[in-house]
Amino acid sequence: MANDSAIAASRSGQGTGQSLDALSDEELVDRFLANLSADQTEAHRCFELVLARYQWLIAHIVRSSRYRFPAWDSAEDVINRAIFKVYRGLAQWRREGKLSSFIARIATSEMIDTIRRVRRDKSWNPRMVELGEADSDMPSAVERAPSREPSPEAQLLNRQKTELVDELLESVCRDWKDSVIVNDYIINNVGAREIVEKYEMSEDVVYQRARRLKVRLMKWAAERGIDSAQTLLGVGIKKKK
Amino acid sequence: MKSEAVKQEMFAALRGLLQGRAAGVNRQTASGKLPDDAGAHPDSGELAAFFYGKAKTAGVAAHVAACRSCADELALYVEAERAARRRRPTGAHVAAEKIPAAAWRLIAEWEESDFAKPKALDKTTSREVLDKLARLVLRRQAANRQPSRHAVSSPQANRVPVLVVNRQGELRGVELFERATNRRGDLTLVHAEKSSRFDDVELHAVTHPPKLGDRKSYDIESFRVHHGRVRVGKRADDSLTADDTEFFIIEE
């Protein structure tokens, strides 16, 4: 809801940059929204102040990313689009969290969309550059590997296995932390410390969740009558009771 | 009681299964066989909703557990949240870089486009436009009419297709609504997907008054959708439940 006293102060000519500065994020956004149709100049002033508070955040998110942006879609372009999307999206801010978090989410989503769009252009590889790694545009071994299409029977078996594994993953992963621990710790043998750094979890949480995930994985198998590695690997998977 | 060795072997096999799945996903992503727009990867909105815990997303959870690129992208939200916590706004004016002119251009283009303008309330839609669209809808439905569309025995008998058209009469899509009766006995149409897309939009019903017996004559009644529901009210002659009542929504 708009802050009536702030609006009144502004309309009476008493409103200055200083009075806007004194508004909280919520009040500032309310004022921005209230003036979008009625007084665009005022709305733009409010938006400028929102960005004065958070443009650094958008720039930081985009520029500190290790993804490479091509010349035709630079970090500056991404920042501009993110700013536009903040402008457009402020009406959707539900005040459930901080405005900084809301803006961070928009900027990150814009960055991800850009990375994916650029990736679809096969002439550009926006893969992350590891610190110290030589920046190479050469295709990786995976990309160079020749395609070997399996037989229809093998494809069917693969599909069944895929569905089984997807069911398993849906069953054991309760939230994003579970998913990334399965991915990094269980599947890819990434060390706990690296996970802590990347996903901002404590080491205790990583180990605890990894233990719980292991229990859930085993329980999933037991519920399906899979009592040995041989059974699991296809000798005879019993139907879930 | 399974021995520890058996359990270890079992876990190793499970892990192998997961690794195989992940390898497949990552290989397909790298080779472009699992493009982002194929719906295989969650879009950034779904990924964000998953990270912020705003949506029940078992499928997304399973995918992120196997997909390297999506897990890396999710880590970007972690990093963004970390950055967002780093500095809190103060009341004092903070000298900061100006909003780039290019950003203002994007904003201006959007403000000048139709998308930025609030949709005109349907009650201001002229009768002329409604008539034109009603005739188009009737012609289209007559051309597509299938006798069993509203057959009582059909499981879809309770479903009502509503055409979504723009003001030029171009078909934008067909939305399914379900007939229901509320406690007061009023006939209500409920959007089958419970979407809020048409909230506060008018739904128009084109009916053929039976007394006239002339298929070229029709009435148009308009009702407003609220929270995916539209009450079309009690009708003594039940004309709004007749199989040949056509419904449409105008959406630009």
XYZ file of N, CA, C and O in Angstrom, chain A residues 19-205:
748
model
N 13.754 12.976 1.172
C 12.599 12.302 1.753
C 12.445 10.926 1.153
O 12.046 9.989 1.838
N 12.755 10.746 -0.099
C 12.683 9.428 -0.694
C 13.729 8.523 -0.071
O 13.491 7.343 0.177
N 14.888 9.088 0.200
C 15.948 8.302 0.806
C 15.522 7.711 2.134
O 15.992 6.652 2.538
N 14.652 8.445 2.811
C 14.257 8.003 4.147
C 13.248 6.859 4.099
O 12.954 6.237 5.117
N 12.705 6.603 2.922
C 11.703 5.542 2.816
C 12.369 4.169 2.875
O 13.486 3.976 2.393
N 11.619 3.229 3.436
C 12.106 1.851 3.436
C 11.944 1.304 2.022
O 11.287 1.927 1.168
N 12.509 0.149 1.773
C 12.362 -0.473 0.459
C 10.883 -0.671 0.110
O 10.451 -0.399 -1.011
N 10.131 -1.149 1.093
C 8.706 -1.418 0.835
C 7.977 -0.136 0.478
O 7.183 -0.101 -0.465
N 8.271 0.919 1.239
C 7.596 2.194 0.989
C 7.991 2.753 -0.368
O 7.159 3.308 -1.094
N 9.249 2.605 -0.683
C 9.729 3.121 -1.963
C 9.069 2.388 -3.130
O 8.639 3.007 -4.112
N 8.976 1.080 -3.011
C 8.347 0.302 -4.085
C 6.860 0.633 -4.170
O 6.303 0.773 -5.260
N 6.224 0.777 -3.031
C 4.800 1.165 -3.024
C 4.613 2.478 -3.758
O 3.683 2.649 -4.548
N 5.505 3.399 -3.474
C 5.405 4.728 -4.084
C 5.641 4.620 -5.592
O 4.958 5.260 -6.395
N 6.600 3.792 -5.958
C 6.885 3.565 -7.376
C 5.644 3.023 -8.074
O 5.214 3.533 -9.115
N 5.047 2.006 -7.486
C 3.881 1.378 -8.103
C 2.694 2.334 -8.149
O 1.951 2.370 -9.130
N 2.543 3.107 -7.084
C 1.403 4.030 -7.029
C 1.507 5.097 -8.104
O 0.494 5.623 -8.581
N 2.717 5.429 -8.502
C 2.910 6.510 -9.460
C 3.140 6.044 -10.897
O 3.245 6.875 -11.796
N 3.179 4.745 -11.095
C 3.487 4.232 -12.430
C 2.558 4.767 -13.509
O 2.995 5.130 -14.599
N 1.274 4.808 -13.179
C 0.330 5.314 -14.188
C 0.144 6.814 -14.034
O 0.022 7.542 -15.013
N 0.101 7.262 -12.767
C -0.286 8.655 -12.517
C 0.844 9.645 -12.776
O 0.631 10.700 -13.381
N 2.029 9.320 -12.325
C 3.129 10.291 -12.392
C 4.412 9.540 -12.690
O 5.150 9.137 -11.782
N 4.652 9.358 -13.965
C 5.775 8.521 -14.372
C 7.117 9.110 -13.932
O 8.041 8.374 -13.599
N 7.198 10.408 -13.901
C 8.453 11.044 -13.475
C 8.761 10.665 -12.038
O 9.899 10.318 -11.699
N 7.755 10.737 -11.213
C 7.931 10.362 -9.816
C 8.259 8.879 -9.703
O 9.126 8.477 -8.912
N 7.576 8.072 -10.498
C 7.843 6.628 -10.473
C 9.292 6.368 -10.865
O 9.991 5.565 -10.237
N 9.766 7.073 -11.863
C 11.143 6.878 -12.301
C 12.131 7.332 -11.239
O 13.187 6.720 -11.055
N 11.783 8.402 -10.532
C 12.655 8.841 -9.431
C 12.766 7.752 -8.375
O 13.833 7.460 -7.850
N 11.624 7.177 -8.066
C 11.616 6.101 -7.069
C 12.443 4.922 -7.559
O 13.223 4.330 -6.798
N 12.286 4.606 -8.812
C 13.026 3.462 -9.342
C 14.526 3.751 -9.347
O 15.338 2.869 -9.067
N 14.876 4.972 -9.661
C 16.299 5.335 -9.624
C 16.870 5.125 -8.234
O 18.005 4.672 -8.078
N 16.080 5.441 -7.247
C 16.582 5.254 -5.883
C 16.655 3.779 -5.514
O 17.590 3.353 -4.828
N 15.696 3.001 -5.995
C 15.787 1.553 -5.758
C 17.085 1.031 -6.371
O 17.836 0.267 -5.763
N 17.359 1.479 -7.573
C 18.582 1.021 -8.231
C 19.835 1.596 -7.585
O 20.883 0.960 -7.565
N 19.719 2.799 -7.037
C 20.875 3.355 -6.325
C 21.242 2.434 -5.165
O 22.413 2.299 -4.810
N 20.241 1.809 -4.594
C 20.492 0.898 -3.477
C 20.968 -0.465 -3.943
O 21.699 -1.143 -3.228
N 20.542 -0.891 -5.137
C 20.785 -2.294 -5.499
C 21.422 -2.543 -6.856
O 21.628 -3.687 -7.229
N 21.727 -1.501 -7.570
C 22.338 -1.751 -8.875
C 23.686 -2.441 -8.714
O 24.078 -3.270 -9.547
N 24.387 -2.097 -7.638
C 25.664 -2.759 -7.378
C 25.473 -4.266 -7.287
O 26.343 -5.041 -7.727
N 24.340 -4.702 -6.746
C 24.065 -6.129 -6.553
C 23.890 -6.816 -7.910
O 24.437 -7.888 -8.159
N 23.142 -6.151 -8.780
C 22.934 -6.721 -10.123
C 24.286 -6.831 -10.837
O 24.627 -7.857 -11.421
N 25.051 -5.759 -10.784
C 26.349 -5.751 -11.452
C 27.268 -6.818 -10.862
O 27.968 -7.524 -11.593
N 27.248 -6.945 -9.554
C 28.106 -7.945 -8.901
C 27.732 -9.351 -9.348
O 28.591 -10.170 -9.692
N 26.440 -9.639 -9.349
C 25.985 -10.986 -9.712
C 26.424 -11.322 -11.127
O 26.889 -12.418 -11.423
N 26.279 -10.361 -12.020
C 26.597 -10.644 -13.422
C 28.111 -10.673 -13.642
O 28.650 -11.581 -14.271
N 28.805 -9.684 -13.110
C 30.241 -9.571 -13.436
C 31.099 -10.568 -12.679
O 32.159 -10.956 -13.167
N 30.661 -10.980 -11.492
C 31.501 -11.891 -10.734
C 31.278 -13.349 -11.146
O 31.979 -14.238 -10.675
N 30.306 -13.550 -12.013
C 30.081 -14.914 -12.491
C 31.272 -15.358 -13.324
O 31.917 -14.546 -13.996
N 31.558 -16.649 -13.282
C 32.688 -17.150 -14.063
C 32.284 -17.493 -15.489
O 33.078 -18.014 -16.252
N 31.045 -17.237 -15.847
C 30.624 -17.502 -17.218
C 31.158 -16.409 -18.135
O 31.239 -15.247 -17.743
N 31.500 -16.807 -19.324
C 31.986 -15.849 -20.295
C 30.825 -15.403 -21.168
O 30.058 -16.220 -21.647
N 30.747 -14.126 -21.393
C 29.711 -13.594 -22.271
C 30.349 -13.185 -23.595
O 31.416 -12.581 -23.602
N 29.671 -13.468 -24.687
C 30.238 -13.059 -25.977
C 30.062 -11.556 -26.176
O 29.305 -10.899 -25.449
N 30.735 -11.032 -27.183
C 30.696 -9.592 -27.430
C 29.287 -9.112 -27.773
O 28.887 -8.006 -27.414
N 28.513 -9.987 -28.461
C 27.191 -9.539 -28.891
C 26.153 -9.617 -27.776
O 25.019 -9.223 -27.947
N 26.531 -10.134 -26.648
C 25.605 -10.203 -25.515
C 26.443 -10.110 -24.247
O 26.612 -11.084 -23.523
N 26.954 -8.912 -24.025
C 27.954 -8.739 -22.983
C 27.316 -8.692 -21.605
O 26.088 -8.657 -21.456
N 28.178 -8.627 -20.614
C 27.700 -8.487 -19.236
C 26.869 -7.213 -19.102
O 25.861 -7.181 -18.373
N 27.270 -6.162 -19.817
C 26.510 -4.901 -19.729
C 25.089 -5.085 -20.258
O 24.122 -4.553 -19.712
N 24.977 -5.857 -21.342
C 23.644 -6.121 -21.890
C 22.801 -6.882 -20.882
O 21.596 -6.619 -20.722
N 23.415 -7.840 -20.228
C 22.682 -8.629 -19.231
C 22.229 -7.739 -18.072
O 21.091 -7.836 -17.610
N 23.124 -6.872 -17.646
C 22.774 -5.965 -16.545
C 21.593 -5.081 -16.956
O 20.642 -4.887 -16.180
N 21.641 -4.558 -18.161
C 20.542 -3.690 -18.614
C 19.219 -4.440 -18.647
O 18.178 -3.925 -18.242
N 19.262 -5.660 -19.125
C 18.021 -6.445 -19.184
C 17.532 -6.765 -17.775
O 16.336 -6.768 -17.509
N 18.478 -7.028 -16.891
C 18.080 -7.329 -15.507
C 17.426 -6.111 -14.863
O 16.418 -6.231 -14.154
N 17.976 -4.942 -15.143
C 17.394 -3.708 -14.600
C 15.974 -3.541 -15.132
O 15.033 -3.222 -14.388
N 15.816 -3.760 -16.417
C 14.484 -3.661 -17.018
C 13.526 -4.649 -16.361
O 12.378 -4.330 -16.042
N 13.998 -5.865 -16.130
C 13.115 -6.883 -15.553
C 12.788 -6.574 -14.089
O 11.712 -6.923 -13.609
N 13.688 -5.915 -13.418
C 13.365 -5.465 -12.052
C 12.255 -4.427 -12.127
O 11.279 -4.481 -11.373
N 12.398 -3.496 -13.066
C 11.377 -2.445 -13.245
C 10.018 -3.084 -13.504
O 9.012 -2.746 -12.899
N 10.048 -4.047 -14.418
C 8.789 -4.692 -14.808
C 8.260 -5.598 -13.704
O 7.058 -5.787 -13.569
N 9.167 -6.156 -12.932
C 8.760 -7.182 -11.972
C 8.438 -6.689 -10.575
O 7.969 -7.467 -9.745
N 8.686 -5.409 -10.308
C 8.469 -4.928 -8.940
C 7.026 -5.107 -8.481
O 6.758 -5.250 -7.292
N 6.112 -5.075 -9.427
C 4.706 -5.266 -9.059
C 4.469 -6.666 -8.496
O 3.498 -6.897 -7.771
N 5.360 -7.616 -8.818
C 5.184 -8.994 -8.340
C 5.875 -9.267 -7.007
O 5.782 -10.362 -6.481
N 6.586 -8.278 -6.492
C 7.280 -8.509 -5.224
C 6.261 -8.636 -4.110
O 5.493 -7.724 -3.842
N 6.268 -9.812 -3.450
C 5.227 -10.081 -2.450
C 5.642 -9.712 -1.042
O 4.932 -10.004 -0.089
N 6.815 -9.118 -0.904
C 7.280 -8.717 0.440
C 7.461 -9.907 1.385
O 7.492 -9.727 2.588
N 7.624 -11.084 0.822
C 7.862 -12.235 1.701
C 9.315 -12.295 2.135
O 9.655 -12.885 3.137
N 10.185 -11.741 1.316
C 11.598 -11.689 1.678
C 12.084 -10.283 1.414
O 11.308 -9.369 1.151
N 13.388 -10.125 1.448
C 13.946 -8.783 1.244
C 13.922 -8.412 -0.236
O 13.981 -9.270 -1.121
N 13.917 -7.124 -0.490
C 13.963 -6.640 -1.863
C 15.285 -7.049 -2.510
O 15.337 -7.375 -3.696
N 16.348 -7.061 -1.723
C 17.655 -7.443 -2.271
C 17.604 -8.870 -2.810
O 18.142 -9.173 -3.875
N 16.928 -9.741 -2.087
C 16.805 -11.125 -2.500
C 15.988 -11.229 -3.784
O 16.326 -11.989 -4.702
N 14.937 -10.455 -3.861
C 14.070 -10.450 -5.034
C 14.848 -9.989 -6.261
O 14.785 -10.592 -7.336
N 15.616 -8.925 -6.077
C 16.406 -8.383 -7.187
C 17.517 -9.365 -7.580
O 17.796 -9.573 -8.763
N 18.118 -9.982 -6.577
C 19.179 -10.957 -6.859
C 18.630 -12.109 -7.693
O 19.279 -12.611 -8.612
N 17.425 -12.522 -7.357
C 16.802 -13.638 -8.091
C 16.567 -13.257 -9.549
O 16.850 -14.048 -10.464
N 16.074 -12.034 -9.760
C 15.808 -11.591 -11.132
C 17.112 -11.525 -11.927
O 17.189 -11.976 -13.074
N 18.135 -10.958 -11.315
C 19.416 -10.822 -12.023
C 19.993 -12.195 -12.356
O 20.506 -12.420 -13.466
N 19.898 -13.108 -11.408
C 20.448 -14.443 -11.646
C 19.672 -15.165 -12.738
O 20.264 -15.819 -13.608
N 18.379 -15.058 -12.699
C 17.557 -15.708 -13.726
C 17.884 -15.152 -15.107
O 17.965 -15.893 -16.096
N 18.095 -13.842 -15.175
C 18.434 -13.237 -16.461
C 19.783 -13.741 -16.943
O 19.992 -14.018 -18.124
N 20.685 -13.899 -16.024
C 22.006 -14.390 -16.389
C 21.924 -15.827 -16.891
O 22.536 -16.190 -17.903
N 21.146 -16.641 -16.213
C 20.999 -18.037 -16.634
C 20.333 -18.112 -18.010
O 20.759 -18.870 -18.884
N 19.316 -17.305 -18.205
C 18.652 -17.301 -19.522
C 19.637 -16.920 -20.614
O 19.617 -17.484 -21.713
N 20.489 -15.956 -20.306
C 21.465 -15.508 -21.302
C 22.470 -16.618 -21.592
O 22.784 -16.892 -22.763
N 22.955 -17.246 -20.555
C 23.927 -18.327 -20.731
C 23.331 -19.426 -21.597
O 23.966 -19.949 -22.517
N 22.105 -19.774 -21.334
C 21.471 -20.856 -22.093
C 21.247 -20.433 -23.538
O 21.413 -21.218 -24.455
N 20.877 -19.177 -23.717
C 20.629 -18.693 -25.083
C 21.935 -18.687 -25.873
O 21.978 -19.082 -27.030
N 22.972 -18.241 -25.225
C 24.276 -18.195 -25.890
C 24.781 -19.607 -26.159
O 25.378 -19.884 -27.197
N 24.497 -20.513 -25.260
C 24.961 -21.894 -25.416
C 24.312 -22.547 -26.625
O 24.882 -23.439 -27.253
N 23.103 -22.113 -26.948
C 22.419 -22.706 -28.095
C 23.100 -22.306 -29.404
O 22.943 -22.951 -30.422
N 23.868 -21.235 -29.341
C 24.679 -20.869 -30.489
C 25.937 -21.724 -30.423
O 26.811 -21.507 -29.608
N 26.017 -22.713 -31.258
C 27.078 -23.705 -31.147
C 28.460 -23.135 -31.387
O 29.471 -23.786 -31.127
N 28.517 -21.914 -31.904
C 29.830 -21.358 -32.165
C 30.443 -20.751 -30.916
O 31.594 -20.327 -30.919
N 29.681 -20.729 -29.819
C 30.202 -20.096 -28.616
C 30.058 -21.057 -27.461
O 29.032 -21.656 -27.268
N 31.091 -21.184 -26.677
C 31.055 -22.056 -25.528
C 31.150 -21.216 -24.267
O 32.213 -20.725 -23.913
N 30.023 -20.982 -23.598
C 30.056 -20.113 -22.424
C 30.400 -20.841 -21.149
O 30.119 -20.383 -20.071
N 31.047 -22.010 -21.265
C 31.292 -22.812 -20.069
C 32.126 -22.021 -19.085
O 32.884 -21.141 -19.442
N 31.965 -22.394 -17.880
C 32.658 -21.690 -16.821
C 34.154 -21.867 -16.981
O 34.628 -22.937 -17.330
N 34.874 -20.802 -16.705
C 36.331 -20.877 -16.776
C 36.829 -21.074 -15.371
O 36.589 -20.262 -14.489
N 37.466 -22.205 -15.134
C 38.021 -22.456 -13.812
C 39.198 -21.519 -13.605
O 39.927 -21.209 -14.535
N 39.375 -21.085 -12.394
C 40.477 -20.178 -12.107
C 41.793 -20.841 -12.467
O 42.057 -21.982 -12.081
N 42.595 -20.149 -13.268
C 43.903 -20.676 -13.637
C 43.878 -21.548 -14.873
O 44.902 -21.891 -15.438
N 42.674 -21.892 -15.329
C 42.587 -22.788 -16.478
C 42.834 -21.988 -17.742
O 42.366 -20.860 -17.875
N 43.482 -22.595 -18.717
C 43.673 -21.923 -20.004
C 42.309 -21.800 -20.672
O 41.530 -22.723 -20.683
N 42.083 -20.633 -21.182
C 40.787 -20.369 -21.799
C 40.783 -20.982 -23.191
O 41.419 -20.516 -24.112
N 40.064 -22.059 -23.381
C 40.114 -22.742 -24.660
C 38.727 -22.863 -25.274
O 37.759 -23.154 -24.591
N 38.679 -22.608 -26.559
C 37.419 -22.786 -27.269
C 37.357 -24.130 -27.963
O 36.420 -24.416 -28.693
N 38.370 -24.952 -27.751
C 38.381 -26.259 -28.409
C 37.282 -27.116 -27.812
O 37.019 -27.068 -26.610
N 36.604 -27.895 -28.628
C 35.563 -28.781 -28.096
C 36.179 -29.787 -27.131
O 37.314 -30.232 -27.300
N 35.397 -30.171 -26.155
C 35.880 -31.107 -25.144
C 35.819 -32.521 -25.704
O 35.267 -32.761 -26.788
N 36.351 -33.447 -24.941
C 36.334 -34.851 -25.361
C 34.900 -35.349 -25.518
O 34.587 -36.117 -26.431
N 34.032 -34.903 -24.653
C 32.625 -35.329 -24.746
C 32.021 -34.855 -26.057
O 31.306 -35.574 -26.738
N 32.323 -33.611 -26.389
C 31.736 -33.050 -27.612
C 32.312 -33.687 -28.856
O 31.668 -33.742 -29.905
N 33.555 -34.184 -28.760
C 34.192 -34.786 -29.943
C 33.829 -36.260 -30.099
O 34.013 -36.827 -31.151
N 33.319 -36.844 -29.025
C 33.051 -38.292 -29.076
C 32.026 -38.593 -30.162
O 31.010 -37.921 -30.271
N 32.309 -39.607 -30.983
C 31.358 -39.935 -32.046
C 30.085 -40.500 -31.447
O 30.094 -41.132 -30.405
N 29.013 -40.237 -32.135
C 27.733 -40.754 -31.665
C 27.623 -42.221 -32.038
O 27.908 -42.621 -33.158
N 27.213 -42.992 -31.091
C 26.992 -44.410 -31.371
C 25.582 -44.745 -30.911
O 25.338 -44.928 -29.718
N 24.660 -44.760 -31.826
C 23.274 -45.014 -31.466
C 23.091 -46.469 -31.062
O 23.483 -47.378 -31.761
N 22.479 -46.706 -29.897
C 22.254 -48.098 -29.479
C 21.103 -48.716 -30.268
O 20.338 -48.023 -30.934
N 20.974 -50.033 -30.142
C 19.915 -50.737 -30.852
C 18.564 -50.366 -30.231
O 18.522 -49.873 -29.098
N 17.463 -50.627 -30.926
C 16.146 -50.325 -30.358
C 15.909 -51.036 -29.027
O 15.315 -50.473 -28.121
N 16.397 -52.286 -28.922
C 16.204 -53.000 -27.661
C 16.973 -52.311 -26.548
O 16.482 -52.155 -25.427
N 18.166 -51.928 -26.886
C 18.993 -51.246 -25.877
C 18.369 -49.901 -25.514
O 18.401 -49.483 -24.367
N 17.797 -49.249 -26.506
C 17.164 -47.955 -26.225
C 15.986 -48.131 -25.286
O 15.772 -47.322 -24.382
N 15.241 -49.209 -25.491
C 14.090 -49.469 -24.624
C 14.550 -49.729 -23.197
O 13.992 -49.208 -22.238
N 15.620 -50.525 -23.101
C 16.146 -50.839 -21.772
C 16.658 -49.571 -21.097
O 16.453 -49.360 -19.894
N 17.299 -48.742 -21.910
C 17.810 -47.476 -21.370
C 16.672 -46.613 -20.857
O 16.780 -45.978 -19.808
N 15.583 -46.611 -21.624
C 14.437 -45.769 -21.219
C 13.861 -46.262 -19.895
O 13.537 -45.463 -19.013
N 13.769 -47.578 -19.777
C 13.209 -48.133 -18.537
C 14.113 -47.818 -17.361
O 13.653 -47.474 -16.266
N 15.400 -47.927 -17.620
C 16.359 -47.642 -16.557
C 16.282 -46.160 -16.174
O 16.345 -45.811 -14.995
N 16.161 -45.323 -17.202
C 16.070 -43.874 -16.956
C 14.864 -43.567 -16.085
O 14.966 -42.795 -15.124
N 13.734 -44.165 -16.417
C 12.518 -43.912 -15.627
C 12.700 -44.392 -14.198
O 12.263 -43.736 -13.246
N 13.358 -45.512 -14.048
C 13.585 -46.062 -12.716
C 14.462 -45.126 -11.892
O 14.180 -44.829 -10.724
N 15.516 -44.654 -12.521
C 16.435 -43.782 -11.795
C 15.762 -42.446 -11.482
O 15.952 -41.889 -10.400
N 14.986 -41.936 -12.420
C 14.280 -40.675 -12.164
C 13.302 -40.838 -11.003
O 13.171 -39.942 -10.157
N 12.660 -41.988 -10.961
C 11.736 -42.249 -9.848
C 12.514 -42.293 -8.536
O 12.085 -41.754 -7.519
N 13.657 -42.928 -8.580
C 14.508 -43.007 -7.391
C 14.904 -41.611 -6.927
O 14.806 -41.273 -5.749
N 15.357 -40.784 -7.857
C 15.809 -39.445 -7.503
C 14.661 -38.585 -6.978
O 14.830 -37.835 -6.013
N 13.505 -38.712 -7.592
C 12.348 -37.942 -7.108
C 11.986 -38.362 -5.696
O 11.532 -37.555 -4.894
N 12.211 -39.630 -5.426
C 11.839 -40.154 -4.123
C 12.795 -39.696 -3.023
O 12.378 -39.389 -1.906
N 14.079 -39.640 -3.321
C 15.045 -39.357 -2.255
C 15.369 -37.876 -2.101
O 15.792 -37.449 -1.022
N 15.212 -37.084 -3.144
C 15.600 -35.665 -3.071
C 14.416 -34.835 -2.617
O 13.440 -34.693 -3.338
N 14.521 -34.276 -1.432
C 13.403 -33.515 -0.863
C 13.506 -32.025 -1.177
O 12.504 -31.324 -1.164
N 14.714 -31.531 -1.389
C 14.890 -30.108 -1.667
C 16.181 -29.926 -2.450
O 16.852 -30.894 -2.817
N 16.534 -28.681 -2.704
C 17.675 -28.431 -3.583
C 18.982 -28.908 -2.950
O 19.890 -29.359 -3.676
N 19.055 -28.867 -1.627
C 20.293 -29.317 -0.985
C 20.491 -30.815 -1.193
O 21.613 -31.269 -1.451
N 19.416 -31.562 -1.098
C 19.516 -33.001 -1.378
C 19.984 -33.219 -2.810
O 20.855 -34.049 -3.072
N 19.394 -32.475 -3.732
C 19.726 -32.672 -5.144
C 21.199 -32.399 -5.416
O 21.865 -33.171 -6.114
N 21.718 -31.313 -4.860
C 23.112 -30.979 -5.176
C 24.070 -31.929 -4.451
O 25.162 -32.206 -4.946
N 23.669 -32.436 -3.296
C 24.537 -33.392 -2.602
C 24.567 -34.715 -3.361
O 25.611 -35.361 -3.482
N 23.432 -35.121 -3.890
C 23.423 -36.325 -4.730
C 24.342 -36.097 -5.923
O 25.180 -36.932 -6.268
N 24.168 -34.942 -6.556
C 24.929 -34.657 -7.767
C 26.420 -34.568 -7.472
O 27.245 -35.248 -8.096
N 26.775 -33.712 -6.518
C 28.191 -33.450 -6.295
C 28.867 -34.526 -5.451
O 29.902 -35.060 -5.823
N 28.247 -34.852 -4.327
C 28.934 -35.720 -3.371
C 28.826 -37.198 -3.752
O 29.820 -37.913 -3.781
N 27.586 -37.610 -4.045
C 27.373 -39.038 -4.283
C 27.789 -39.434 -5.697
O 28.478 -40.427 -5.910
N 27.350 -38.634 -6.674
C 27.619 -39.029 -8.061
C 29.034 -38.643 -8.499
O 29.760 -39.426 -9.099
N 29.410 -37.407 -8.183
C 30.662 -36.894 -8.737
C 31.834 -36.848 -7.771
O 32.883 -36.302 -8.105
N 31.652 -37.405 -6.582
C 32.774 -37.490 -5.632
C 33.405 -36.141 -5.304
O 34.601 -36.068 -5.042
N 32.621 -35.105 -5.359
C 33.158 -33.790 -4.984
C 33.322 -33.775 -3.467
O 32.479 -34.284 -2.730
N 34.437 -33.185 -3.024
C 34.709 -33.149 -1.590
C 33.740 -32.242 -0.847
O 33.204 -31.289 -1.406
N 33.550 -32.555 0.418
C 32.604 -31.795 1.232
C 32.985 -30.325 1.296
O 32.125 -29.440 1.272
N 34.275 -30.066 1.365
C 34.699 -28.666 1.513
C 34.321 -27.842 0.282
O 33.923 -26.682 0.386
N 34.467 -28.456 -0.864
C 34.122 -27.741 -2.102
C 32.610 -27.486 -2.153
O 32.158 -26.423 -2.595
N 31.846 -28.446 -1.651
C 30.386 -28.292 -1.626
C 30.010 -27.179 -0.661
O 29.127 -26.358 -0.934
N 30.685 -27.140 0.466
C 30.445 -26.102 1.469
C 30.638 -24.723 0.834
O 29.819 -23.817 0.984
N 31.719 -24.585 0.124
C 32.057 -23.303 -0.496
C 31.055 -22.932 -1.593
O 30.563 -21.815 -1.682
N 30.723 -23.911 -2.397
C 29.886 -23.633 -3.576
C 28.428 -23.379 -3.196
O 27.766 -22.516 -3.748
N 27.936 -24.156 -2.232
C 26.509 -24.088 -1.922
C 26.213 -23.487 -0.560
O 25.068 -23.501 -0.105
N 27.246 -22.998 0.092
C 27.072 -22.320 1.373
C 26.344 -23.204 2.390
O 25.350 -22.800 2.999
N 26.837 -24.394 2.539
C 26.317 -25.277 3.584
C 27.460 -25.543 4.546
O 28.616 -25.416 4.171
N 27.128 -25.967 5.738
C 28.213 -26.346 6.644
C 28.628 -27.783 6.325
O 27.865 -28.551 5.736
N 29.826 -28.119 6.734
C 30.321 -29.466 6.462
C 29.442 -30.501 7.163
O 29.176 -31.576 6.626
N 29.009 -30.165 8.375
C 28.119 -31.073 9.123
C 26.865 -31.381 8.316
O 26.420 -32.521 8.248
N 26.296 -30.323 7.731
C 25.062 -30.504 6.957
C 25.331 -31.415 5.761
O 24.528 -32.290 5.432
